[in-house]
Coordinates of C-alpha atoms in Angstrom, one line a residue:
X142 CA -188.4 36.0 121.7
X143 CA -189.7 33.1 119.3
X144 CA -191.9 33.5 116.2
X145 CA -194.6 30.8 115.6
X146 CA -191.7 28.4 113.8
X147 CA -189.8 27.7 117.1
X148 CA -187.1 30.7 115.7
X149 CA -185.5 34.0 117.3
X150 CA -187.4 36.9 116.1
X151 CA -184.6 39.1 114.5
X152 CA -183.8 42.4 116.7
X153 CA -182.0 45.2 115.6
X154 CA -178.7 44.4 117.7
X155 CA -179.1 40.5 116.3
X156 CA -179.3 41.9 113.1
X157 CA -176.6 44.5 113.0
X158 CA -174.0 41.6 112.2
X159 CA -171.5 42.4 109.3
X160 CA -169.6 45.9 108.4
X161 CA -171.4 48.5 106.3
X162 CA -168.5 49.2 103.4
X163 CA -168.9 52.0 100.7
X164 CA -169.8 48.8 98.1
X165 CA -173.3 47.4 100.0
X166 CA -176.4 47.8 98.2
X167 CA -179.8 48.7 99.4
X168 CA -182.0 49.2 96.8
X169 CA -185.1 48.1 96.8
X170 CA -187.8 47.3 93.7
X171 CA -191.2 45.5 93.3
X172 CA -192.4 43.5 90.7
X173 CA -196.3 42.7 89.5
X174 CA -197.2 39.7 87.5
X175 CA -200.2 41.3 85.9
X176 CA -200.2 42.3 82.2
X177 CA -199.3 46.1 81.8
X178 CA -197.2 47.2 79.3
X179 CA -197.1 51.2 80.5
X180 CA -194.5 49.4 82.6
X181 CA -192.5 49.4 80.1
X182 CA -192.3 53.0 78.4
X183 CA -189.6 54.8 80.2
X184 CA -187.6 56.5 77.8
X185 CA -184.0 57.4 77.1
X186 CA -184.5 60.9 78.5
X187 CA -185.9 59.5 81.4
X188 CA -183.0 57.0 81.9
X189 CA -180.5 60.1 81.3
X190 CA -182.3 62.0 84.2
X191 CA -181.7 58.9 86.4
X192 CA -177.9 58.4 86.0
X193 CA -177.6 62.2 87.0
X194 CA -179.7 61.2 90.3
X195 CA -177.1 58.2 90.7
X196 CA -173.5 58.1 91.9
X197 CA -170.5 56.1 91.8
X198 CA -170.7 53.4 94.6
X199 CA -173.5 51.6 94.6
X200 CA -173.9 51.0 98.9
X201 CA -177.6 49.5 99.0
X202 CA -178.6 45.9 98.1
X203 CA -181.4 45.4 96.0
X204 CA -185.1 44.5 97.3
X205 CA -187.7 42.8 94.8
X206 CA -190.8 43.3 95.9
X207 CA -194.0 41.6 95.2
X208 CA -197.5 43.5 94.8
X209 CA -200.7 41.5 95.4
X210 CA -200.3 39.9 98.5
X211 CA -197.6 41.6 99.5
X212 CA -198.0 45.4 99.7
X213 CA -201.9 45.2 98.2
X214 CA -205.0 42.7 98.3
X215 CA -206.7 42.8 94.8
X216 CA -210.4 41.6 94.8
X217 CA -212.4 40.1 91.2
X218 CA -215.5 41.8 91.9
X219 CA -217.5 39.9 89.9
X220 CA -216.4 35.9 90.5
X221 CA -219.7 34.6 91.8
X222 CA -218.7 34.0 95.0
X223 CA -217.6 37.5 95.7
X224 CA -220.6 39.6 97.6
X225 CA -219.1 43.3 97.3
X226 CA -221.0 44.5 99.9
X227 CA -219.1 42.2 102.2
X228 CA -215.8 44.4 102.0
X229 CA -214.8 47.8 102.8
X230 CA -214.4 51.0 100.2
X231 CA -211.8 49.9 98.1
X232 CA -208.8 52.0 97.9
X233 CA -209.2 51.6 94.0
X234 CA -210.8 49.8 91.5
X235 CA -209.1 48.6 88.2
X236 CA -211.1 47.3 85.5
X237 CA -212.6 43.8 87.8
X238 CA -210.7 44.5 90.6
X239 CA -210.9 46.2 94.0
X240 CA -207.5 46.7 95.4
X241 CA -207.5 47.3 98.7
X242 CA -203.9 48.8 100.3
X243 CA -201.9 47.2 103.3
X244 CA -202.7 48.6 106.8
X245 CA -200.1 50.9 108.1
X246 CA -198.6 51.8 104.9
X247 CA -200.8 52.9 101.8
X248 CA -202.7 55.9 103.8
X249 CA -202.4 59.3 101.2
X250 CA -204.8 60.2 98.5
X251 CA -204.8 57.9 95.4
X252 CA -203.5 59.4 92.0
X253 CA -205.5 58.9 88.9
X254 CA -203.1 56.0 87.4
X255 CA -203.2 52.4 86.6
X256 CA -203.9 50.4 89.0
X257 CA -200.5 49.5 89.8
X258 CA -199.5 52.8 90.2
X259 CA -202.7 53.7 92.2
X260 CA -201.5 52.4 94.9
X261 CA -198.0 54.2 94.8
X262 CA -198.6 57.1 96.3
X263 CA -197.2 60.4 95.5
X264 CA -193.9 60.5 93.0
X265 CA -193.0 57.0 94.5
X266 CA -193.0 55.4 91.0
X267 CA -190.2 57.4 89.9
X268 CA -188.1 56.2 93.0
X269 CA -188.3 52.5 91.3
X270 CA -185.5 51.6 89.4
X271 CA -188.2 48.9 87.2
X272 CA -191.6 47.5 87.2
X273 CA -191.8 44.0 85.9
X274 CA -194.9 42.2 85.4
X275 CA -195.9 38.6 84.3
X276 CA -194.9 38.9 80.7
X277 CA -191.3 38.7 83.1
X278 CA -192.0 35.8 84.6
X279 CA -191.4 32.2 83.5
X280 CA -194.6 30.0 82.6
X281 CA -193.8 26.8 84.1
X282 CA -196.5 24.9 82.4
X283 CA -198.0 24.0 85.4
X284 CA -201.0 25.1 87.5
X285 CA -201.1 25.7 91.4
X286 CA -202.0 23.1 93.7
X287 CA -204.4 25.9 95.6
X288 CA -206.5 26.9 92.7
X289 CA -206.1 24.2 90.1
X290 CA -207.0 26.9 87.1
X291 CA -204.2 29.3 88.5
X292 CA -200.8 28.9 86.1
X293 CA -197.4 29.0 88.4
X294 CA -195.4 31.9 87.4
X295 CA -192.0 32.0 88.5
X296 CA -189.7 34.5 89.3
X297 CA -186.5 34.0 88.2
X298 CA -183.8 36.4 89.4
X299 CA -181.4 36.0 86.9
X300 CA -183.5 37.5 84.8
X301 CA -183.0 41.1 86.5
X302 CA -179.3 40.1 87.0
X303 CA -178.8 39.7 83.2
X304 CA -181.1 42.3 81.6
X305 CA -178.6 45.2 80.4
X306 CA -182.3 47.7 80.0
X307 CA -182.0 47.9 83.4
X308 CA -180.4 50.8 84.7
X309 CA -177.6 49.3 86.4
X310 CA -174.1 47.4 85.0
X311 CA -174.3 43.7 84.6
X312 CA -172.7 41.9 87.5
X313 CA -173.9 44.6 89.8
X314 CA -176.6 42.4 91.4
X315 CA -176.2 38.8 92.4
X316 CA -177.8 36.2 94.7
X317 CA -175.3 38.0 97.2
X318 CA -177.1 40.6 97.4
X319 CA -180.7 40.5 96.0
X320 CA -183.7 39.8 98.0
X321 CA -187.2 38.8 96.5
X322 CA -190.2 39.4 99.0
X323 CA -193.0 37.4 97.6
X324 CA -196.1 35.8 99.7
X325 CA -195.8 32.3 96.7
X326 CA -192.8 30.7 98.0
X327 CA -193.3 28.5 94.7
X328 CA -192.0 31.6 92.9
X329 CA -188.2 31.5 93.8
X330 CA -188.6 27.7 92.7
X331 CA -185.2 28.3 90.0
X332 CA -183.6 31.2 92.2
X333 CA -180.3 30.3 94.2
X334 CA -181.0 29.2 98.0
X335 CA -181.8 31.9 100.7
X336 CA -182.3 34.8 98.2
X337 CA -186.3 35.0 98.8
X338 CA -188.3 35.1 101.9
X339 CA -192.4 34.7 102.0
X340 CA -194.6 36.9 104.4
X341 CA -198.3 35.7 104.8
X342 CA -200.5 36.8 102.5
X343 CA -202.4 40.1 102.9
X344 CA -206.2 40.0 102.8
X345 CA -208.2 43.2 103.8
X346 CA -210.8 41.2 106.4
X347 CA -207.3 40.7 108.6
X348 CA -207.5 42.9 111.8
X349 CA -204.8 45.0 112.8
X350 CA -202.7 44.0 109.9
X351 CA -199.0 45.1 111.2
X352 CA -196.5 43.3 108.8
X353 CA -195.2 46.4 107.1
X354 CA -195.5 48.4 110.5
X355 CA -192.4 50.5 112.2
X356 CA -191.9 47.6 114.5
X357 CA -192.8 44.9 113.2
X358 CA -190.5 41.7 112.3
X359 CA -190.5 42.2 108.7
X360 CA -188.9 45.9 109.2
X361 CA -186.7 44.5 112.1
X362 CA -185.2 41.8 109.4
X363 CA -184.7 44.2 106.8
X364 CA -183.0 47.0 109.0
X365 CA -180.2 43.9 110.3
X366 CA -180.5 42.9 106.5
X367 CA -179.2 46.6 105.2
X368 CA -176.5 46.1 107.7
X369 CA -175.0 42.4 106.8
X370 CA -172.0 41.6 104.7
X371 CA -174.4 39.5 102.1
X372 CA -178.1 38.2 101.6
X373 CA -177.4 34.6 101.4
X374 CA -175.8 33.9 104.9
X375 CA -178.4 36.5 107.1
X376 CA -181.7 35.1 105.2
X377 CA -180.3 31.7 106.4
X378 CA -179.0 32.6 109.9
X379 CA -182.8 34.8 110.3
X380 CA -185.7 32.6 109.2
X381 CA -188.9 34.9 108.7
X382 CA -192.6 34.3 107.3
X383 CA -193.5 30.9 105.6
X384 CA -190.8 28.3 104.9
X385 CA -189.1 28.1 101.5
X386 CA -190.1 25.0 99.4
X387 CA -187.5 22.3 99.8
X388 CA -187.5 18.7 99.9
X389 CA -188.8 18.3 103.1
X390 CA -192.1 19.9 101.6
X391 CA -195.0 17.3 101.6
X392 CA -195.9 18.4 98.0
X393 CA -192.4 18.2 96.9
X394 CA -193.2 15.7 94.2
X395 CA -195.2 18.0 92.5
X396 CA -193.1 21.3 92.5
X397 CA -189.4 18.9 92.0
X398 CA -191.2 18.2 88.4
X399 CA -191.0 21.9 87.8
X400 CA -187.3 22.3 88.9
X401 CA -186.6 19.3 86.5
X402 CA -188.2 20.2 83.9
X403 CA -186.1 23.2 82.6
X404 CA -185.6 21.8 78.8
X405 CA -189.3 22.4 78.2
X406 CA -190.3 24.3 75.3
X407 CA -191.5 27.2 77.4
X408 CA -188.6 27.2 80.2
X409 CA -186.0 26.9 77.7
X410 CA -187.4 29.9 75.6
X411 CA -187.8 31.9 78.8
X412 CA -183.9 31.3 79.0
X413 CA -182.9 32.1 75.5
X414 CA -184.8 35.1 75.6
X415 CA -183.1 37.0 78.5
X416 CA -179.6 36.0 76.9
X417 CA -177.8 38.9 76.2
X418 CA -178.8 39.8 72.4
X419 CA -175.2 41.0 71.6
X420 CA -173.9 37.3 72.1
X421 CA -173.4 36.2 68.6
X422 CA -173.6 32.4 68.8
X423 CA -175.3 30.0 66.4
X424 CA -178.8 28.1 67.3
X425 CA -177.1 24.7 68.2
X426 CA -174.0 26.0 70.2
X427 CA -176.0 27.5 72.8
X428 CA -178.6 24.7 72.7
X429 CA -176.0 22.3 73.5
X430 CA -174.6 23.9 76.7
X431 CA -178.6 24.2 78.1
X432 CA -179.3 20.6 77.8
X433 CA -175.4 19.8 79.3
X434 CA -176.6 21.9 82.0
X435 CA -180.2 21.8 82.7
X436 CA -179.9 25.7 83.7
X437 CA -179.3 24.5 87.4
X438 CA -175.6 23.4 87.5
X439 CA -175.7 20.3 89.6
X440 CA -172.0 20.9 90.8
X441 CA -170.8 24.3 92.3
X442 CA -168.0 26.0 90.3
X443 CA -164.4 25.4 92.0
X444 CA -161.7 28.5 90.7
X445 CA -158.5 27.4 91.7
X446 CA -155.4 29.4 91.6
X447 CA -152.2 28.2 90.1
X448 CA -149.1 29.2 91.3
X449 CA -148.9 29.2 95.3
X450 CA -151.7 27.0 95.2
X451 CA -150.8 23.8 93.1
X452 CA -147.5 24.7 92.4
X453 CA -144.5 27.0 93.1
X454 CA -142.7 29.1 90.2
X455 CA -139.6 30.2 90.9
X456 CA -138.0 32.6 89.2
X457 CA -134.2 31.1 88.1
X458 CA -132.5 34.2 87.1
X459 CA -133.0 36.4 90.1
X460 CA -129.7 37.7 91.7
X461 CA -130.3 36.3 94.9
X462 CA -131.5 32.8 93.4
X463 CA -129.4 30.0 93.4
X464 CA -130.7 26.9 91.6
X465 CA -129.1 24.7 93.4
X466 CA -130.5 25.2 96.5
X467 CA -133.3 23.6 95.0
X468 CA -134.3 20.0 93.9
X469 CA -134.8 18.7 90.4
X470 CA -138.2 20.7 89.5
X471 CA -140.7 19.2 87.9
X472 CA -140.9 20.7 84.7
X473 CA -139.0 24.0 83.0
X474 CA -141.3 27.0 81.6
X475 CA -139.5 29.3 80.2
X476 CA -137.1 31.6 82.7
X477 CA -139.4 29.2 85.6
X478 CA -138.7 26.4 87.6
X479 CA -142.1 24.4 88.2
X480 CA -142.5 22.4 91.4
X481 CA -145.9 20.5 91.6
X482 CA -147.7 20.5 94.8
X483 CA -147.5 17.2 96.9
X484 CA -150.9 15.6 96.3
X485 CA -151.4 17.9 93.6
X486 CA -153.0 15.0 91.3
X487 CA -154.9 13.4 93.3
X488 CA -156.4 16.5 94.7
X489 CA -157.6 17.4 91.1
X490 CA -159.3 14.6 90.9
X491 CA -161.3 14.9 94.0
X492 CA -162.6 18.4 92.9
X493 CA -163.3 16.9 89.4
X494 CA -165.9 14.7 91.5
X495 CA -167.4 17.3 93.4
X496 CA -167.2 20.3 91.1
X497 CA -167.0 22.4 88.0
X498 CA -163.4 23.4 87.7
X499 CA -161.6 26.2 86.3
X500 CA -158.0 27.6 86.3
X501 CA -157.4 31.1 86.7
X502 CA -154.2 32.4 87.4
X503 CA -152.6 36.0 87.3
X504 CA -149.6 34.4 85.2
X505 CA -149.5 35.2 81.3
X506 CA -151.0 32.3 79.4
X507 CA -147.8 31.3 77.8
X508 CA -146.3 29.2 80.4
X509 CA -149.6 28.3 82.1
X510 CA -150.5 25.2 79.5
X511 CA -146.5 23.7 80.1
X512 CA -147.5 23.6 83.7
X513 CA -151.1 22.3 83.3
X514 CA -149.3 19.2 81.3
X515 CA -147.0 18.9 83.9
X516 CA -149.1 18.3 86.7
X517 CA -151.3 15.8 84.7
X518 CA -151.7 14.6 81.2
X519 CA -155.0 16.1 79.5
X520 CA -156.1 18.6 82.5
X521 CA -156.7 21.2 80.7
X522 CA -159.7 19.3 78.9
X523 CA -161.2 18.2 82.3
X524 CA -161.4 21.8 83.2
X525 CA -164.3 24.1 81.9
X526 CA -162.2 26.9 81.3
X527 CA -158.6 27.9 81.7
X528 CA -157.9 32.0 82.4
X529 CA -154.5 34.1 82.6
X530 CA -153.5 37.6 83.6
X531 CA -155.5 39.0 80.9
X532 CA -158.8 38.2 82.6
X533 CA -157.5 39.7 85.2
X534 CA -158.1 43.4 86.5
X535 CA -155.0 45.3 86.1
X536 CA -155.7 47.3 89.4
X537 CA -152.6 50.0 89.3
X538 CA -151.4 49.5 92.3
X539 CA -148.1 47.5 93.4
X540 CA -148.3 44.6 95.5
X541 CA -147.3 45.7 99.7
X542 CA -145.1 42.8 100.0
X543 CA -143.2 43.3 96.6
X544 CA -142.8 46.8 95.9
X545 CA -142.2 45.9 91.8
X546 CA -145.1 43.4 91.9
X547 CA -148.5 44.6 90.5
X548 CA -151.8 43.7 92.0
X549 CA -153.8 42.0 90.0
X550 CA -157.5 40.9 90.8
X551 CA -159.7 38.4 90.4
X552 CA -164.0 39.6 89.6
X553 CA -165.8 36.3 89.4
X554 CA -168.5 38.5 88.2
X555 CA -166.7 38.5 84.8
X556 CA -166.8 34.5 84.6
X557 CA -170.6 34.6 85.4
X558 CA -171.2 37.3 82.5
X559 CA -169.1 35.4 79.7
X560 CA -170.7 34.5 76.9
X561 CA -167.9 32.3 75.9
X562 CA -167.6 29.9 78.6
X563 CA -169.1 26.7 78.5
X564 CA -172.8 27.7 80.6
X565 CA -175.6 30.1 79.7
X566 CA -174.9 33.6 81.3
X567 CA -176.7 32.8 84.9
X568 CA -176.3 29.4 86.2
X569 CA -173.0 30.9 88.0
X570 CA -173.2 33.2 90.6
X571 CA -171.6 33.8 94.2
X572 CA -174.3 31.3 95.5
X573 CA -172.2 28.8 93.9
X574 CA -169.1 29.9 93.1
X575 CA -165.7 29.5 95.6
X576 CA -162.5 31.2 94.5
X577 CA -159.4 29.6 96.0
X578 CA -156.5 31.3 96.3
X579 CA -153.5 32.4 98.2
X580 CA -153.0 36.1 97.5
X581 CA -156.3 37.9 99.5
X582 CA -156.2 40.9 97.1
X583 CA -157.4 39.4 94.7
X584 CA -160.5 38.9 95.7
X585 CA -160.8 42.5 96.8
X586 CA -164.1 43.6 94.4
X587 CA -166.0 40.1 94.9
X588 CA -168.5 40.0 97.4
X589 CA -168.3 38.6 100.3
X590 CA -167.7 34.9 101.4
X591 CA -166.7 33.6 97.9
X592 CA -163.2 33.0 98.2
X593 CA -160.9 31.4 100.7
X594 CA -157.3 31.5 101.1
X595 CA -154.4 29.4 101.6
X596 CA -151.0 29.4 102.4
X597 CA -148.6 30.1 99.3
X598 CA -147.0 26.7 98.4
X599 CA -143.3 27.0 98.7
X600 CA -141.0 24.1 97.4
X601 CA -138.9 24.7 100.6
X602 CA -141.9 23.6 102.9
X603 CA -141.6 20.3 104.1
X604 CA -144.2 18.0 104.2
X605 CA -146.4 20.0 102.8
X606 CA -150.2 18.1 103.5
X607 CA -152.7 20.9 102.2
X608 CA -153.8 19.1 99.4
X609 CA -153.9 15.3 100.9
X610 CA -157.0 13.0 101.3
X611 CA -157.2 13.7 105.3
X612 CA -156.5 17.5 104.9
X613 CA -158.6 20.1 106.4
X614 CA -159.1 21.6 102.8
X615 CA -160.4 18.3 101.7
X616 CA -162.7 18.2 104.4
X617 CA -164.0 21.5 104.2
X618 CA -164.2 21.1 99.9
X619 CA -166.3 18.0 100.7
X620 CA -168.9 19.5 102.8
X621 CA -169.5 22.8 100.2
X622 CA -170.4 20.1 97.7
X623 CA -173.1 19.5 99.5
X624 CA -174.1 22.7 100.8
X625 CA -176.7 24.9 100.2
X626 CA -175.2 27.7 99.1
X627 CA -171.6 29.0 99.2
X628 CA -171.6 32.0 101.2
X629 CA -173.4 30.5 104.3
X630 CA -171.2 27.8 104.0
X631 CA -167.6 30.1 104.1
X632 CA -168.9 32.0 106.8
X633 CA -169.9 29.2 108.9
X634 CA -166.6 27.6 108.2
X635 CA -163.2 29.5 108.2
X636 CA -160.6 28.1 106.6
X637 CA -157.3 29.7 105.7
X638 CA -156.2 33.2 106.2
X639 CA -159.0 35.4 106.4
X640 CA -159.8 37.8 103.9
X641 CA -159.4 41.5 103.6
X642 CA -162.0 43.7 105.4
X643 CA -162.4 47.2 107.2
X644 CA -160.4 45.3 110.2
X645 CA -157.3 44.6 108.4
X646 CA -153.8 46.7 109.6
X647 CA -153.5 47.7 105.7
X648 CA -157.2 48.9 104.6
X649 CA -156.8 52.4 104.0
X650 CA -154.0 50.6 100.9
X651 CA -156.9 48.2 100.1
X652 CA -159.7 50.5 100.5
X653 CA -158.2 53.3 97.9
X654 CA -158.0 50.5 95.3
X655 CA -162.1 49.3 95.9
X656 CA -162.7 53.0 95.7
X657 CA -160.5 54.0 92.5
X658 CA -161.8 50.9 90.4
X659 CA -165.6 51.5 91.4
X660 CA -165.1 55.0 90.6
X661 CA -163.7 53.9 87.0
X662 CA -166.9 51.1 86.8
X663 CA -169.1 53.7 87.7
X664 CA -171.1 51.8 89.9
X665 CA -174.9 53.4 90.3
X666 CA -176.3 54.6 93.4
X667 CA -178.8 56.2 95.5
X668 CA -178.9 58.8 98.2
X669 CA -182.2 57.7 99.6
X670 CA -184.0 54.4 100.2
X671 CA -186.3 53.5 97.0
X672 CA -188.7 50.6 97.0
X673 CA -187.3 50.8 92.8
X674 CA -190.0 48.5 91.2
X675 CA -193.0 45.8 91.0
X676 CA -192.6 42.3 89.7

């Protein structure tokens, strides 16, 4: 079966792709861009009350859902062109509006509330985890090309990621696994790719309206959606409702102006203003990094790993080493023998082309900068950051292989959250973010599809070719630059040994340490489905 767009309409059995794990979100939330501040009143007492609904692992992913258009048709009752009589009872009036509710959904008794709550039947407002509205959104300074006096809000997700108000811990929620249902497309404009899809508008005078009905496509993509490993990589693999606005869009001149423009006064403030307010940094050192980056990073961020990956250590005074079993290394740290990676340098410098790059390895920082200067002179300051074991999370377990050796991991979500780095908290996320490593554990609490990994480098190799010009890791490195996104883009192209899932000989090791360290995070959930609030 085809929808109107040439595409397979989704089906539960297409949809069911992906494992559902203890860590997969699916919460949803709605967000209104009308002006109501008893949005925002929810107390401390009422926050307390919802972290004793909540429990440890969060296992739903996180729906945004639009209002008018969407889940409600809102009518100005008095525009001059409007003849009242012409539509039905509404199912409320607020102040100049008749809001009228979606077929097949909105059918109970209407409570005595504010309009955007009129709707919500029942106690469903207190299932919302928030209500946004347009003092939320960013004012792009531009008007829409349908009604010329209508401003374009947009509807920046990062936003929700970033807000510590919101009843979740930062780094919960990502483009991996956030979904905004909007009927604008131009509202996703600054969001990552494939984290928004665009159902028709509802108007009331529509017969037989059946979007939000038990079988109809909408529901079918979501129930596949609950089920896949992230929301990047099944938005793109399931097109639904009206096409997302791209290049290929005949009015892309127009809305490529708002994407550029990010340094205006008004994008730039709406930027500043959902910055964390416990970062202490001065006026011109966070102004800097904004215009550097034009909030969208024009290059994806490359992690790399150190040792296994560009180099080998070897450790000189084990018992069962003998040094001279080995050739001349290529630099000395400490109790370490170095040996660089063939193509090691060169290889750097092809990333530096195509990417952001940062260092992190599980070594302690001591001997990493001696092996930095090693493999080139003045790498570290090409690199945007450079990170040791004590980034790291510590995860109290010892390694399978190497009964002594403890696992450390790797959470990209703490480079995305740093106030420190060189970017403004958001321009990173796992839409653009590849981890590459050679230990798969370590990669354990990231979410899905943002890692690869490679063979450990061993001195003793051979011809070792990973990192040359021709290499498959080259080739595959080359096309991610110029992908959409990074999790459609690792799942469409394996490379490496694959990571660590439900289907590995050794998950019920892997799986206590996910369970433990969520446990310690206290990671939020909730037992039922709950449509958590309205932007």
């Amino acid at each position: 079966m085809q929808n109107s767009e040439g595409f397979p309409v989704p089906t539960k059995k297409t949809m069911a792709a992906g494992n559902l794990t203890s860590l997969k979100l699916k919460t949803a939330a709605v967000h209104e861009h009308s002006r109501n501040r008893d949005v925002e009143e929810a107390g401390n007492d009422d926050f307390g009350l919802a972290l004793e609904k909540l429990k440890l692992v969060s296992r739903k992913k996180l729906i945004v859902l639009d209002l008018n258009g969407l889940l409600v048709h809102r009518v100005f009752r008095f525009d001059r062109n409007i003849n009242v009589q012409d539509y039905p009872p509404p199912d409320v009036i607020s102040g100049p509006y008749l809001g009228l509710s979606v077929a097949n959904f909105w059918n109970s008794v209407l409570k005595d509330l504010k309009w955007e709550y009129g709707l919500l039947q029942g106690r469903l407002k207190d299932k919302l985890l928030f209500v946004w509205d347009k003092e939320r959104c960013t004012d792009s300074g531009f008007k829409s090309l349908e009604k010329k006096d209508k401003p374009i809000f947009l509807k920046e997700l990062k936003k929700l990621w970033e807000d510590p108000a919101l009843p979740w811990r930062r780094g919960q929620y990502s483009s991996s696994n956030t979904l905004l249902i909007d009927d604008a497309p131009y509202k996703a404009l600054l969001n990552p790719p494939n984290t928004a899809i665009f159902p028709e508008s509802y108007k009331f005078d529509m017969e037989n309206d059946a979007v939000l009905g038990s079988n109809g496509e909408l529901r079918l993509f979501l129930d596949g959606l609950a089920e896949a490993a992230d929301v990047p990589s099944y938005v793109k693999e399931h097109r639904i409702g009206q096409a997302t606005i791209t290049e290929s869009d005949p009015n892309w001149d127009y809305y490529s102006k708002i994407v550029r423009n990010p340094t205006s006064r008004k994008l730039k403030t709406a930027v500043v203003n959902s910055r964390n307010r416990d970062v202490k940094a001065g006026k011109d050192d966070f102004v800097r990094p904004l215009e550097k980056q034009n909030l969208v990073p024009r290059k994806k961020l490359l992690v790399l790993d150190l040792n296994g990956l560009l180099v080998h250590r070897v450790y000189r005074f084990r018992p069962n080493t003998n040094v001279q079993n080995y050739p001349p290394p290529d630099v000395i740290s400490g109790p370490f023998l170095v040996f660089t990676r063939p193509f090691c340098s060169e290889f750097l410098e092809f990333c530096f082309e195509r990417f952001e790059v940062g260092i992190w390895s599980s070594a302690r920082e001591r001997s990493i900068d001696t092996i930095l200067s090693s493999i080139k002179t003045g790498l570290k300051d090409k690199l945007l950051f450079v990170w040791d074991q004590e980034k790291c999370t510590d995860s109290g377990f010892k390694s399978l292989e190497r009964k002594r050796k403890p696992i450390f991991l790797k959470e990209l979500r703490k480079l995305w959250e740093d106030p420190t780095l060189p970017w403004c908290c958001g321009p990173y996320s796992s839409s653009n973010t590849l981890l590459i490593d050679d230990a798969r554990y370590k990669a354990l609490l990231n979410p899905p599809n943002t890692a690869i990994f490679l063979q450990s480098y061993k001195v003793d190799n051979g011809n070792d070719t990973v990192l040359e010009s021709n290499s498959e890791l080259r080739l595959f490195l080359d096309g991610l630059s110029e992908a959409d996104d990074v999790p459609s883009y690792v799942k469409e192209h394996p490379i490496g040994q694959p990571a660590i899932t439900d289907s590995h000989a050794e998950w019920g090791y892997y799986s206590e340490i996910i369970r433990q360290l969520r446990q310690k995070e206290l990671i939020w959930k909730e037992d039922s489905f709950s449509v958590r609030d309205c932007w």
